[in-house]
Coordinates of C-alpha atoms in Angstrom, one line a residue:
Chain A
X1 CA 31.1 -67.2 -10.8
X2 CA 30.1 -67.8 -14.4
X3 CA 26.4 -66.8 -13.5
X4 CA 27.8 -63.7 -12.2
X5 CA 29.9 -63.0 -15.6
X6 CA 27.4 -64.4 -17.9
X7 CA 24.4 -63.3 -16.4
X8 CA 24.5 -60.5 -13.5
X9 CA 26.8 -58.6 -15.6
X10 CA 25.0 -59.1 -18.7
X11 CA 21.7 -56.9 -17.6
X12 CA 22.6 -53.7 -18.8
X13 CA 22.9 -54.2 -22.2
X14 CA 20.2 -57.0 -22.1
X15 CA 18.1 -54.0 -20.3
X16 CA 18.9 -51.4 -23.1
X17 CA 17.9 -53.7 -26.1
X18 CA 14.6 -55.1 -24.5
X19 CA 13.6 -51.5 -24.3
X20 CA 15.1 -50.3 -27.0
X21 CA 12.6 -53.1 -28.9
X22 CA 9.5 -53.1 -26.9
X23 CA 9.8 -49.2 -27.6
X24 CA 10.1 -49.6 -31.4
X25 CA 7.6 -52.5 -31.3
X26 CA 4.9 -50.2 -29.9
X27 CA 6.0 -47.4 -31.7
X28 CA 5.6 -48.8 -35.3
X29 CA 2.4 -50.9 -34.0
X30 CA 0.5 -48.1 -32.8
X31 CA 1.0 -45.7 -35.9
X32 CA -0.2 -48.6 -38.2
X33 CA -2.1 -51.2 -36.4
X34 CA -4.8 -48.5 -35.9
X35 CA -5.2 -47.7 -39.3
X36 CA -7.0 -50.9 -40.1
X37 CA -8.6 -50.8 -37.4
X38 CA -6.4 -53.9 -35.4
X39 CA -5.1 -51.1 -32.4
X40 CA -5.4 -54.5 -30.6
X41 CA -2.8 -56.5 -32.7
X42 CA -0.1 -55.0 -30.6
X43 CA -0.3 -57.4 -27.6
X44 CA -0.4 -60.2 -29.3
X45 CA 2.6 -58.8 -31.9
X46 CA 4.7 -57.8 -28.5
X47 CA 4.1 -61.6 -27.6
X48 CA 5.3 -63.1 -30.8
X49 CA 8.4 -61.0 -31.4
X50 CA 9.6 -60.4 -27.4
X51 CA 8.4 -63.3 -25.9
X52 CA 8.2 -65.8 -28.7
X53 CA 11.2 -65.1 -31.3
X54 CA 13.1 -62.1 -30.7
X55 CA 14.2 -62.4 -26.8
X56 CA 15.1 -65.6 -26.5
X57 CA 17.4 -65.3 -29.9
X58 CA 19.1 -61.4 -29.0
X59 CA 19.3 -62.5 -25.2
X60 CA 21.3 -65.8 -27.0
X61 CA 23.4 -63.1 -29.6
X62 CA 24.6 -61.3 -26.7
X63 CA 25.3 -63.9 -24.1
X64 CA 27.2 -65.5 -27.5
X65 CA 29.0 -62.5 -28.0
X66 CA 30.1 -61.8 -24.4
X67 CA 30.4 -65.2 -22.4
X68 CA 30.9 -67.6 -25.3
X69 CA 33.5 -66.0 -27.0
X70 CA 35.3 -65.8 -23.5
X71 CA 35.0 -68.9 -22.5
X72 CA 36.7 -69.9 -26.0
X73 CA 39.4 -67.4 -25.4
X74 CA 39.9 -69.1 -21.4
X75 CA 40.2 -72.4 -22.2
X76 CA 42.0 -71.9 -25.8
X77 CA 44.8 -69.8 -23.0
X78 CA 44.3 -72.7 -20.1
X79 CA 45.2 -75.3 -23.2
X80 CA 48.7 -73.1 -24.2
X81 CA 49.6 -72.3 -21.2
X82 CA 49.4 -76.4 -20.1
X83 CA 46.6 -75.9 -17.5
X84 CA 44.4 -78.4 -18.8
X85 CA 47.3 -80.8 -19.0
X86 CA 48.4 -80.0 -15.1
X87 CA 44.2 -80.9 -14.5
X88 CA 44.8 -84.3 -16.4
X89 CA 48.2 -85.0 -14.7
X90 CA 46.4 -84.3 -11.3
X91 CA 43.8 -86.9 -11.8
X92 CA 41.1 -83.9 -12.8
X93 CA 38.8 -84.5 -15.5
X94 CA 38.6 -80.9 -17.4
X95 CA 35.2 -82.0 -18.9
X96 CA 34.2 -82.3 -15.1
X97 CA 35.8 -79.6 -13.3
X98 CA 35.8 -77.1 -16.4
X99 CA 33.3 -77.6 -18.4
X100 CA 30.2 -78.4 -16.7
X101 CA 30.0 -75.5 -14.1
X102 CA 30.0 -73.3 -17.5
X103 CA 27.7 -75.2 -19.0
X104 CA 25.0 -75.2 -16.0
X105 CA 26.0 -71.4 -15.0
X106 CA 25.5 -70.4 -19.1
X107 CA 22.4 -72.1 -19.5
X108 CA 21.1 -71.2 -16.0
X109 CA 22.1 -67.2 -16.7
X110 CA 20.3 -67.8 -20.3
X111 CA 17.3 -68.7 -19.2
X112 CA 17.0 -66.1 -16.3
X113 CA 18.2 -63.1 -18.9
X114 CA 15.7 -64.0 -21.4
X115 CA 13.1 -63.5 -18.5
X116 CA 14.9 -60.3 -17.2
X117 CA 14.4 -59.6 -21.7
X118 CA 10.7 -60.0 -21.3
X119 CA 10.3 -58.1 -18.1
X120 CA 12.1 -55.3 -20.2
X121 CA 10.9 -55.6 -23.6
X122 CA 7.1 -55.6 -22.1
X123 CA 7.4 -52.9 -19.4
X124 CA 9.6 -50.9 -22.0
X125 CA 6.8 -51.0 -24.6
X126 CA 4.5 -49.9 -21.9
X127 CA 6.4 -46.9 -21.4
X128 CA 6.7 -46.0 -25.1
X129 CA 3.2 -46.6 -25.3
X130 CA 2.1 -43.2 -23.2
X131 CA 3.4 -40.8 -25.3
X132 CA 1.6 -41.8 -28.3
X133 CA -1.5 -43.5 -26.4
X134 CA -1.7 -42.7 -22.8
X135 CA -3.2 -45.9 -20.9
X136 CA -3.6 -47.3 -17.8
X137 CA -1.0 -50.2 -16.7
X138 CA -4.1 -52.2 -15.2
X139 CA -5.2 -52.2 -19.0
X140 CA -2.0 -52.5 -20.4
X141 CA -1.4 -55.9 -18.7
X142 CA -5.0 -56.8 -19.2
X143 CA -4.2 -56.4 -23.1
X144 CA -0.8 -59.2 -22.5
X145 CA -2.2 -61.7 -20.2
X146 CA -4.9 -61.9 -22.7
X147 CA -2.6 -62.1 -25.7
X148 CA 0.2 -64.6 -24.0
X149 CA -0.5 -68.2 -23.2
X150 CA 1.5 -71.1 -21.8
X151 CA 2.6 -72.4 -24.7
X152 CA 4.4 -69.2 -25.2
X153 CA 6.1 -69.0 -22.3
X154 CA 7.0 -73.2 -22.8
X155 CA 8.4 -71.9 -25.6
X156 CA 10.4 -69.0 -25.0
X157 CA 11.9 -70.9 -21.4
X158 CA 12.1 -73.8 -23.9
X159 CA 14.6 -71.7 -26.5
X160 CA 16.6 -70.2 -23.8
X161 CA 17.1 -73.6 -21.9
X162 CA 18.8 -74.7 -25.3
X163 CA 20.5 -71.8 -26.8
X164 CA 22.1 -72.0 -23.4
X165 CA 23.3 -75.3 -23.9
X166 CA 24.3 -74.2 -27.4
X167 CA 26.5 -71.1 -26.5
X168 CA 28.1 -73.2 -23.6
X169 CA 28.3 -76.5 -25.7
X170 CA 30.6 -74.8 -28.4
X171 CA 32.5 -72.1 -27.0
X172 CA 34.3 -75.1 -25.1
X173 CA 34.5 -77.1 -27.5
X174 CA 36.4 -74.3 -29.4
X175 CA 38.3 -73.7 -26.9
X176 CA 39.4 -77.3 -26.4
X177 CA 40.1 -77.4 -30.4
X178 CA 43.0 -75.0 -29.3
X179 CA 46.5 -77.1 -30.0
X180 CA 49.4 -75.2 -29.5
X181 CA 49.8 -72.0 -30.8
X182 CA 48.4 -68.4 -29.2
X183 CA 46.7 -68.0 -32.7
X184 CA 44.8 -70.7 -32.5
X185 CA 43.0 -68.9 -29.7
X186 CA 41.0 -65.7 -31.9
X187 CA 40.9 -68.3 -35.0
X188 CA 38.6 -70.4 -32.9
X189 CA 36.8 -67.8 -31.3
X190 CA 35.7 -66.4 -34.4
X191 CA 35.0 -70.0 -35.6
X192 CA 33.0 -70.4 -32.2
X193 CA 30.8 -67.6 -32.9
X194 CA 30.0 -68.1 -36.5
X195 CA 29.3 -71.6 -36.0
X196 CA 27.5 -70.7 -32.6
X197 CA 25.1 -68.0 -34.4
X198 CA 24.4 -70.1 -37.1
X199 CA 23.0 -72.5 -34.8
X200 CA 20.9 -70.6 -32.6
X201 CA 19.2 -69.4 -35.9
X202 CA 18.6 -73.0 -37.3
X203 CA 17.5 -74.6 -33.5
X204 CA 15.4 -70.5 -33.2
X205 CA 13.5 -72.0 -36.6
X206 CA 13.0 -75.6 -36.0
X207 CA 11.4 -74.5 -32.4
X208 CA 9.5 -72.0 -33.7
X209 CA 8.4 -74.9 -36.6
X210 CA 7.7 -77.5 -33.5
X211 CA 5.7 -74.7 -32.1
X212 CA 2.9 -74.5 -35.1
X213 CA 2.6 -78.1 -35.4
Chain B
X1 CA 60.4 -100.1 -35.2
X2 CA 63.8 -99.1 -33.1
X3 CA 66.1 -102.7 -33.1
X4 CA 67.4 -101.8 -29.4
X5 CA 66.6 -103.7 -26.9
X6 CA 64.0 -101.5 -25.2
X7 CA 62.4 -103.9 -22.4
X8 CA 64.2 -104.5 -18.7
X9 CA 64.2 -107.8 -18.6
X10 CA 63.9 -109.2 -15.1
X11 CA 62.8 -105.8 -13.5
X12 CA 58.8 -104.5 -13.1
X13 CA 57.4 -102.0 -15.6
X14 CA 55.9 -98.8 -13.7
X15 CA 55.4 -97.7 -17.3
X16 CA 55.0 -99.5 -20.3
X17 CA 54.7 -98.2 -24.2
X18 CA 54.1 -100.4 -26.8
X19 CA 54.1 -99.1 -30.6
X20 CA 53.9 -95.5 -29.9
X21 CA 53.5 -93.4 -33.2
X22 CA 52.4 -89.3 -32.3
X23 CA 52.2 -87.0 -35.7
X24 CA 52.1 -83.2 -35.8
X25 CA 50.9 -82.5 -39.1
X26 CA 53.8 -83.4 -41.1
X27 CA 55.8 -84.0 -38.7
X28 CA 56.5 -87.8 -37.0
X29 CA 57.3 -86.6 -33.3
X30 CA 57.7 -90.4 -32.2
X31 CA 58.2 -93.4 -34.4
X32 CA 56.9 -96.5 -33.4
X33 CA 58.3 -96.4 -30.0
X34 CA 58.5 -99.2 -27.4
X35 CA 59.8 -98.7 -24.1
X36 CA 59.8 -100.1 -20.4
X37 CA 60.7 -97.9 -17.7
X38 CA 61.8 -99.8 -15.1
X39 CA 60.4 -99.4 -11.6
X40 CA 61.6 -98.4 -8.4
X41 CA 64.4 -96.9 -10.9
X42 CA 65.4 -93.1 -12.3
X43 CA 65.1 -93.0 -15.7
X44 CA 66.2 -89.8 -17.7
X45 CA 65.5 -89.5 -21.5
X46 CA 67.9 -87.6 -23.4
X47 CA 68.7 -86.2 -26.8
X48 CA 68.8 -82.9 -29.1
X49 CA 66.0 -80.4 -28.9
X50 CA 63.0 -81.3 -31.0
X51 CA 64.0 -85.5 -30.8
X52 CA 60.6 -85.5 -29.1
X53 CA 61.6 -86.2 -25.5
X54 CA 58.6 -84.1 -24.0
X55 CA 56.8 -85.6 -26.2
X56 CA 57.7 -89.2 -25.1
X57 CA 56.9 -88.3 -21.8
X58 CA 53.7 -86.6 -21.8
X59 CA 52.8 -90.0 -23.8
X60 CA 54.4 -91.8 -20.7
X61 CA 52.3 -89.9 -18.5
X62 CA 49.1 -90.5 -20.0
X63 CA 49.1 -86.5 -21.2
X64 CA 48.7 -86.8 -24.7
X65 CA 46.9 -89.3 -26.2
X66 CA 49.1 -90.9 -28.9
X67 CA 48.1 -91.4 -33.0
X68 CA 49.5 -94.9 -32.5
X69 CA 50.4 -97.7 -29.7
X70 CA 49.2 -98.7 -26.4
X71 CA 50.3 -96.9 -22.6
X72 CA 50.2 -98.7 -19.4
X73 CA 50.7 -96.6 -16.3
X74 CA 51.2 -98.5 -13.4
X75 CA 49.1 -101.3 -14.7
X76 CA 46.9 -98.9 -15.7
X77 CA 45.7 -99.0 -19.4
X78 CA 45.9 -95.2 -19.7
X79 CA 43.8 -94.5 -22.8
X80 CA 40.4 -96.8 -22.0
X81 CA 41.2 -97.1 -18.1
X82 CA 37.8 -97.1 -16.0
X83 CA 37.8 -93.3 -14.6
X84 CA 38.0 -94.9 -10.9
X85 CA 41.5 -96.5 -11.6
X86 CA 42.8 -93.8 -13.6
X87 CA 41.8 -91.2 -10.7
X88 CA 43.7 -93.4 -8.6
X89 CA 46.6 -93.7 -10.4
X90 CA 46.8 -90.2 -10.7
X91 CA 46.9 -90.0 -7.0
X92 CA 50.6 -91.2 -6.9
X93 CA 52.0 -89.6 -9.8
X94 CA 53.1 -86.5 -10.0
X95 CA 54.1 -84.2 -13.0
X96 CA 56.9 -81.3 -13.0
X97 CA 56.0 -79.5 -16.6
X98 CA 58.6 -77.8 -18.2
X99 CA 56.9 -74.6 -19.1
X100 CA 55.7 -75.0 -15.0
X101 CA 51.6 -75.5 -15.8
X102 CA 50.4 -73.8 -13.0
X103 CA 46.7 -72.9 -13.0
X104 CA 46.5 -69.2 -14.1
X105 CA 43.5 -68.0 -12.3
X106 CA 44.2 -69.1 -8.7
X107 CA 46.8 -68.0 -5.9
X108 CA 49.9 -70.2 -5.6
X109 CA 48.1 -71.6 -2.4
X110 CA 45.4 -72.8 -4.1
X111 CA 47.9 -74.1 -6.7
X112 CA 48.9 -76.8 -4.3
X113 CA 45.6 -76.9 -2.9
X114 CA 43.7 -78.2 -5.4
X115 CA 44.8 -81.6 -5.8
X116 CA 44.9 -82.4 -1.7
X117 CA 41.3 -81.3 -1.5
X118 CA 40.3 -83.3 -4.6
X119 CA 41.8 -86.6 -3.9
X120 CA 41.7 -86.0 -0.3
X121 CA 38.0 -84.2 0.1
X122 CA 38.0 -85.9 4.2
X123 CA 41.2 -84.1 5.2
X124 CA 40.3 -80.4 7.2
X125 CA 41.5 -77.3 6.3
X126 CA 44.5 -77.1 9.1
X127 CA 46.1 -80.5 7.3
X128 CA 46.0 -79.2 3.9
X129 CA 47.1 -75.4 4.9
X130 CA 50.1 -77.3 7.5
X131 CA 51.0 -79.7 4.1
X132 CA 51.0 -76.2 2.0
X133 CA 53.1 -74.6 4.2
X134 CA 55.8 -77.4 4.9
X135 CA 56.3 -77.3 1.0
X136 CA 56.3 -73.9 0.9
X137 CA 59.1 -73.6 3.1
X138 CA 61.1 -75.9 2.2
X139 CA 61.4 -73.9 -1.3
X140 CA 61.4 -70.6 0.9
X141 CA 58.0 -69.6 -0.8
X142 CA 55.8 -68.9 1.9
X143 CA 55.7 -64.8 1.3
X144 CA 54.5 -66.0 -2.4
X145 CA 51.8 -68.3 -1.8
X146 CA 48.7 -65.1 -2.2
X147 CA 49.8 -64.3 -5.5
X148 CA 49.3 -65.4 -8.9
X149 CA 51.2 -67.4 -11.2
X150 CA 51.5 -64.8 -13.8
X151 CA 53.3 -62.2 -10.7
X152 CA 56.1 -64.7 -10.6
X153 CA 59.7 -65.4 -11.9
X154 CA 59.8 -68.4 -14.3
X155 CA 62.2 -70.2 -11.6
X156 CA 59.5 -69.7 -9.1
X157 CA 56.6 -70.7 -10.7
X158 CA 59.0 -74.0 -12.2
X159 CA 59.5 -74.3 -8.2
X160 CA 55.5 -74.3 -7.0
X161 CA 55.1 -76.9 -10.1
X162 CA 57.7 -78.7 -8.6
X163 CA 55.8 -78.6 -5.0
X164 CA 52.2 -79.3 -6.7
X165 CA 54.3 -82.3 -8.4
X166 CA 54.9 -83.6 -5.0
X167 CA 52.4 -82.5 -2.4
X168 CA 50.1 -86.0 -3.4
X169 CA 53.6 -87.7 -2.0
X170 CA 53.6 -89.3 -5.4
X171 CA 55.2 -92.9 -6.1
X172 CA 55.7 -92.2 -10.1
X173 CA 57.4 -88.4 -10.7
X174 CA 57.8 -87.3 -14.6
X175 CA 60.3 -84.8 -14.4
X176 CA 59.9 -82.5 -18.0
X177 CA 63.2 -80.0 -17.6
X178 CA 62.8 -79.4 -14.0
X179 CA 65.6 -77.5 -13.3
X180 CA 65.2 -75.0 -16.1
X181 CA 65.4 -71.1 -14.7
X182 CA 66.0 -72.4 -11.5
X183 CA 68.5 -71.0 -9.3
X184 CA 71.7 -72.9 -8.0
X185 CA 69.8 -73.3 -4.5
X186 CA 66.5 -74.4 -6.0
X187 CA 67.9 -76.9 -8.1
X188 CA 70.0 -77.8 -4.9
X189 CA 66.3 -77.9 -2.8
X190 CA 64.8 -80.0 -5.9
X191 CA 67.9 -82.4 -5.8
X192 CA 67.4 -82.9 -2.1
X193 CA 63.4 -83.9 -2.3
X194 CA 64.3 -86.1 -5.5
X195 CA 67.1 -88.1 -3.7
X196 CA 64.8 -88.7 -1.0
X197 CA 62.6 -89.9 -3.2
X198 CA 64.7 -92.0 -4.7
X199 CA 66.0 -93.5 -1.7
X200 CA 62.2 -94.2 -0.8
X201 CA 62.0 -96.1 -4.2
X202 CA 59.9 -93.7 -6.4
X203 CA 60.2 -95.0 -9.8
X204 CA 60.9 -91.3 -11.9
X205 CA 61.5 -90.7 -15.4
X206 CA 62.4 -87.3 -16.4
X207 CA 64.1 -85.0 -19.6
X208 CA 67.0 -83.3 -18.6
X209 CA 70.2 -81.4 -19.9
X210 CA 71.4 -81.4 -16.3
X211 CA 74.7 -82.9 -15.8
X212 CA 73.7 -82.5 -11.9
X213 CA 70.6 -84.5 -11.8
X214 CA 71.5 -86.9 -14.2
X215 CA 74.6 -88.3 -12.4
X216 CA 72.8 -87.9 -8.9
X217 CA 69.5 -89.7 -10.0
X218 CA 69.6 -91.6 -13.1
X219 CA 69.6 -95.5 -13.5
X220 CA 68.7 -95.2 -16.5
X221 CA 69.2 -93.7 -19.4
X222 CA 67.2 -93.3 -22.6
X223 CA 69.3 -91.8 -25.6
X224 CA 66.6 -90.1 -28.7
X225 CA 67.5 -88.8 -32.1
X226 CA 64.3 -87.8 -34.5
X227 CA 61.7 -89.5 -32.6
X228 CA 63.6 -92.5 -32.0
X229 CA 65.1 -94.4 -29.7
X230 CA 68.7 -94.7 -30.2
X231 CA 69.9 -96.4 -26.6
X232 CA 68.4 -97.8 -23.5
X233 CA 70.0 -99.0 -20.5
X234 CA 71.8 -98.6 -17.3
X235 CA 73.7 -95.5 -16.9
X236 CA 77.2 -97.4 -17.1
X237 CA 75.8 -99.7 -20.1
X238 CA 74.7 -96.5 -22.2
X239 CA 78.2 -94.6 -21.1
X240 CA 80.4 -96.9 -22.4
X241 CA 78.0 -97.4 -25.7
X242 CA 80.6 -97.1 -28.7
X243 CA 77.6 -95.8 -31.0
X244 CA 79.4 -93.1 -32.4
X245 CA 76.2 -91.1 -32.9
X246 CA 75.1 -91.9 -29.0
X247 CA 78.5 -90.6 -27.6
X248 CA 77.8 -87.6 -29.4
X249 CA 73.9 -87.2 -27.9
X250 CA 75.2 -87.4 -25.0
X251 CA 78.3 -85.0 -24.7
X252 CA 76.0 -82.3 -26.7
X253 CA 73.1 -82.9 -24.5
X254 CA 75.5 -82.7 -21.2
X255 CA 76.5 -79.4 -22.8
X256 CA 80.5 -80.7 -22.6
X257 CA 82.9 -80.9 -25.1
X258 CA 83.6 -84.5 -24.6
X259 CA 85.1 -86.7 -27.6
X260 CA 84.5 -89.8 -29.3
X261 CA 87.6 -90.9 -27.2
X262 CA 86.4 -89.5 -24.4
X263 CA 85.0 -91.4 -21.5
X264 CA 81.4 -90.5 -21.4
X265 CA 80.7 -91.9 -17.7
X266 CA 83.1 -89.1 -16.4
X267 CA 80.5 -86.7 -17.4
X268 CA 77.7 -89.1 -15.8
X269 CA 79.2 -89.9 -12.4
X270 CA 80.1 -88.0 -9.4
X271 CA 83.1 -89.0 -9.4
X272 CA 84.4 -87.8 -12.8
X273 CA 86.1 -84.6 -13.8
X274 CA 83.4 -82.6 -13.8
X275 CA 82.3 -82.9 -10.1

């Protein structure tokens, strides 16, 4: 159920903004890349921004923004409206029964969009790419394989396995910071995020800093 | 800490509290409160609104872990019990939550579901549906049971609580307001499962401002002002207490106009004026 919610429904915007950003990508590389002569450059740029830094982190913004702040809202209600006590007083650990289905279903539907981002973000650049420079996919894909290694993909599989256990890590831990009062619930949402974004951006550098040493 | 005497000397603990302190910001909800309740025996806390009965019992049944103190459930230690005792401890209580608890984003079925199949993962789908059902009817909620909590009347969704509270055929009941929104002939069905409980030697502690329940079940009575206890004992012993201040808990909290001179066990026994 959570992959369904955080992941399945999730593609369409995921789709939009992988092409959106393959498309500008290609369309900024190709009007200046060829101009000193590096027309080739844009592979390996596509595989530094999409692949390496920017898929892993938007795919991370908008599962944030959509299934974390949920989950903080659910569990902020479930705590007012005494659902996590009835779990307790039934002999149901919350952590158990609660939180870890979210936490494997979030980080499972992370790592799966942020392929689903690539797939889009590449393909999508492809597209862009004929109507300024019409080529052939064969040479297209030729021009990525080339540019895109393993450690790449360890490393973007590596930042979606834990911005996933980021986003579901503290949007339940937010929403078990919800006392007693129905306020509590937006004030820790909004807490949730802005702590949540600030950490995807610190773990997005210190990766990206393991990844050059 | 309270100078009443708050252990049953001579009678086994199904719940003990040592010390108990619980803060709410500013506010002391419980002061350094020590209590035995007695087992095998009906004990009913009492007292104004806010005097932090709920409170006291959702610390009794290992719900909210307090600021201060030491709970024992059963013989259970219920802050660092092992999760294999605590689970089974959990297996024979049951909890009745005053604002009903239920869990939001399942039918009423699997509402009283849940806790057969988690404690009871061996028993097949017919036994848990039949055990459902037999609940169910005796509350007359069988046409309910597909819908959602939030669909419901408050006295309906108090009355599922009150099945969930029992379908684990529970040894230790916590009663928080279980009569509240109810109709005359729910609180008549509730009355009914609780006396046979009672008779089966349940131990039960429970807050109420029901003159009904308290002078069918309790044995005991626990008297609270401001987060402190203020009398403990049998029914008959806190009845005839001549603590000014008790008498008057008790005719406010029984909702009767009863006066210091005024015998107090009228309003707590069958047999008295109001029954």
């Amino acid at each position: 159920m959570q992959m369904l919610f955080t992941g399945f429904e999730a593609l369409p915007v995921i789709g939009v903004i992988a092409l959106g950003l393959g498309g500008i990508i290609v369309i900024q590389g190709l009007s200046l890349l060829p101009q000193f002569g590096q027309g080739q450059l844009i592979y390996t740029i596509l595989v530094i921004v999409i692949t390496r830094e920017l898929g892993p982190i938007l795919a991370a913004f908008i599962v944030f923004a959509r299934s974390g702040t949920a989950i903080t809202t659910e569990i902020g209600n479930m705590v007012i409206n005494r659902e996590i006590e009835a779990f307790i007083a039934t002999g149901i650990n919350p952590i158990s029964y609660l939180v870890v289905p979210r936490f494997l279903g979030v980080t499972l539907s992370m790592m799966l969009l942020n392929v689903y981002f690539n797939v889009f973000g590449l393909l999508g650049s492809f597209f862009i790419a004929q109507l300024f420079q019409p080529l052939p996919f064969s040479q297209y894909a030729a021009g990525l394989f080339e540019a895109i290694s393993a450690a790449d993909l360890a490393s973007t599989m590596l930042k979606s396995l834990i911005f996933g256990a980021l986003i579901a890590t503290v949007s339940t831990f937010y929403g078990f910071r919800v006392e007693r009062s129905s306020t509590e619930i937006p004030q820790n949402a909004i807490r949730s995020i802005g702590v949540g974004f600030t950490l995807l951006i610190v773990a997005n550098g210190l990766l990206t800093l393991v990844y050059y040493l | 800490m309270s100078s009443i005497n708050t252990s049953t000397i001579g009678v086994q603990a199904c719940v003990r509290l040592r010390n108990i302190s619980v803060q709410f910001e500013d506010f002391a909800a419980l002061k350094d409160v020590s209590v035995e309740f007695p087992l095998g025996k009906t004990t009913l806390i009492m007292g104004p609104s806010g005097c932090g009965k709920s409170t006291l019992l959702k610390v009794a049944a290992g719900l909210l872990p307090p600021d201060r103190g030491d709970v024992e459930i059963a013989g259970v230690d219920a802050l660092r019990g092992r999760p294999r005792a605590m689970s089974e401890m959990r297996k024979n209580t049951g909890f009745v939550f005053q604002d009903a608890g239920l869990w939001q984003n399942m039918s009423l079925y699997d509402n009283l579901a849940l806790p057969l199949e988690f404690h009871y993962p061996e028993l097949a789908e017919g036994v848990v549906r039949r055990d459902i059902y037999a609940w169910a009817k005796r509350f007359d909620l069988v046409s309910i049971l597909p819908l959602r909590p939030s669909t419901l009347s408050g006295g309906e969704r108090k009355l599922i609580s009150f099945c969930r509270a029992m379908i684990l055929n529970p040894n230790l009941i916590f009663l928080d307001e279980p009569t509240t929104f109810v109709d005359r002939l729910g609180v008549e069905r509730m009355l009914s499962v609780l006396r046979e409980k009672k008779t089966a030697g349940c131990s039960m502690i429970g807050v109420t401002h029901d003159a009904d329940l308290t002078s069918q079940l309790a044995d005991y009575i626990l008297v609270m002002k401001s987060g402190e206890l203020r009398a403990f004992g049998t029914t008959s012993e806190v009845a005839k207490s001549q603590d000014p201040e008790v008498r008057e808990i008790l005719a406010d909290v029984l909702n009767e106009a009863a006066t210091y001179d005024g015998d107090i066990l009228d309003l707590l026994e069958p047999n008295g004026d109001l029954f």
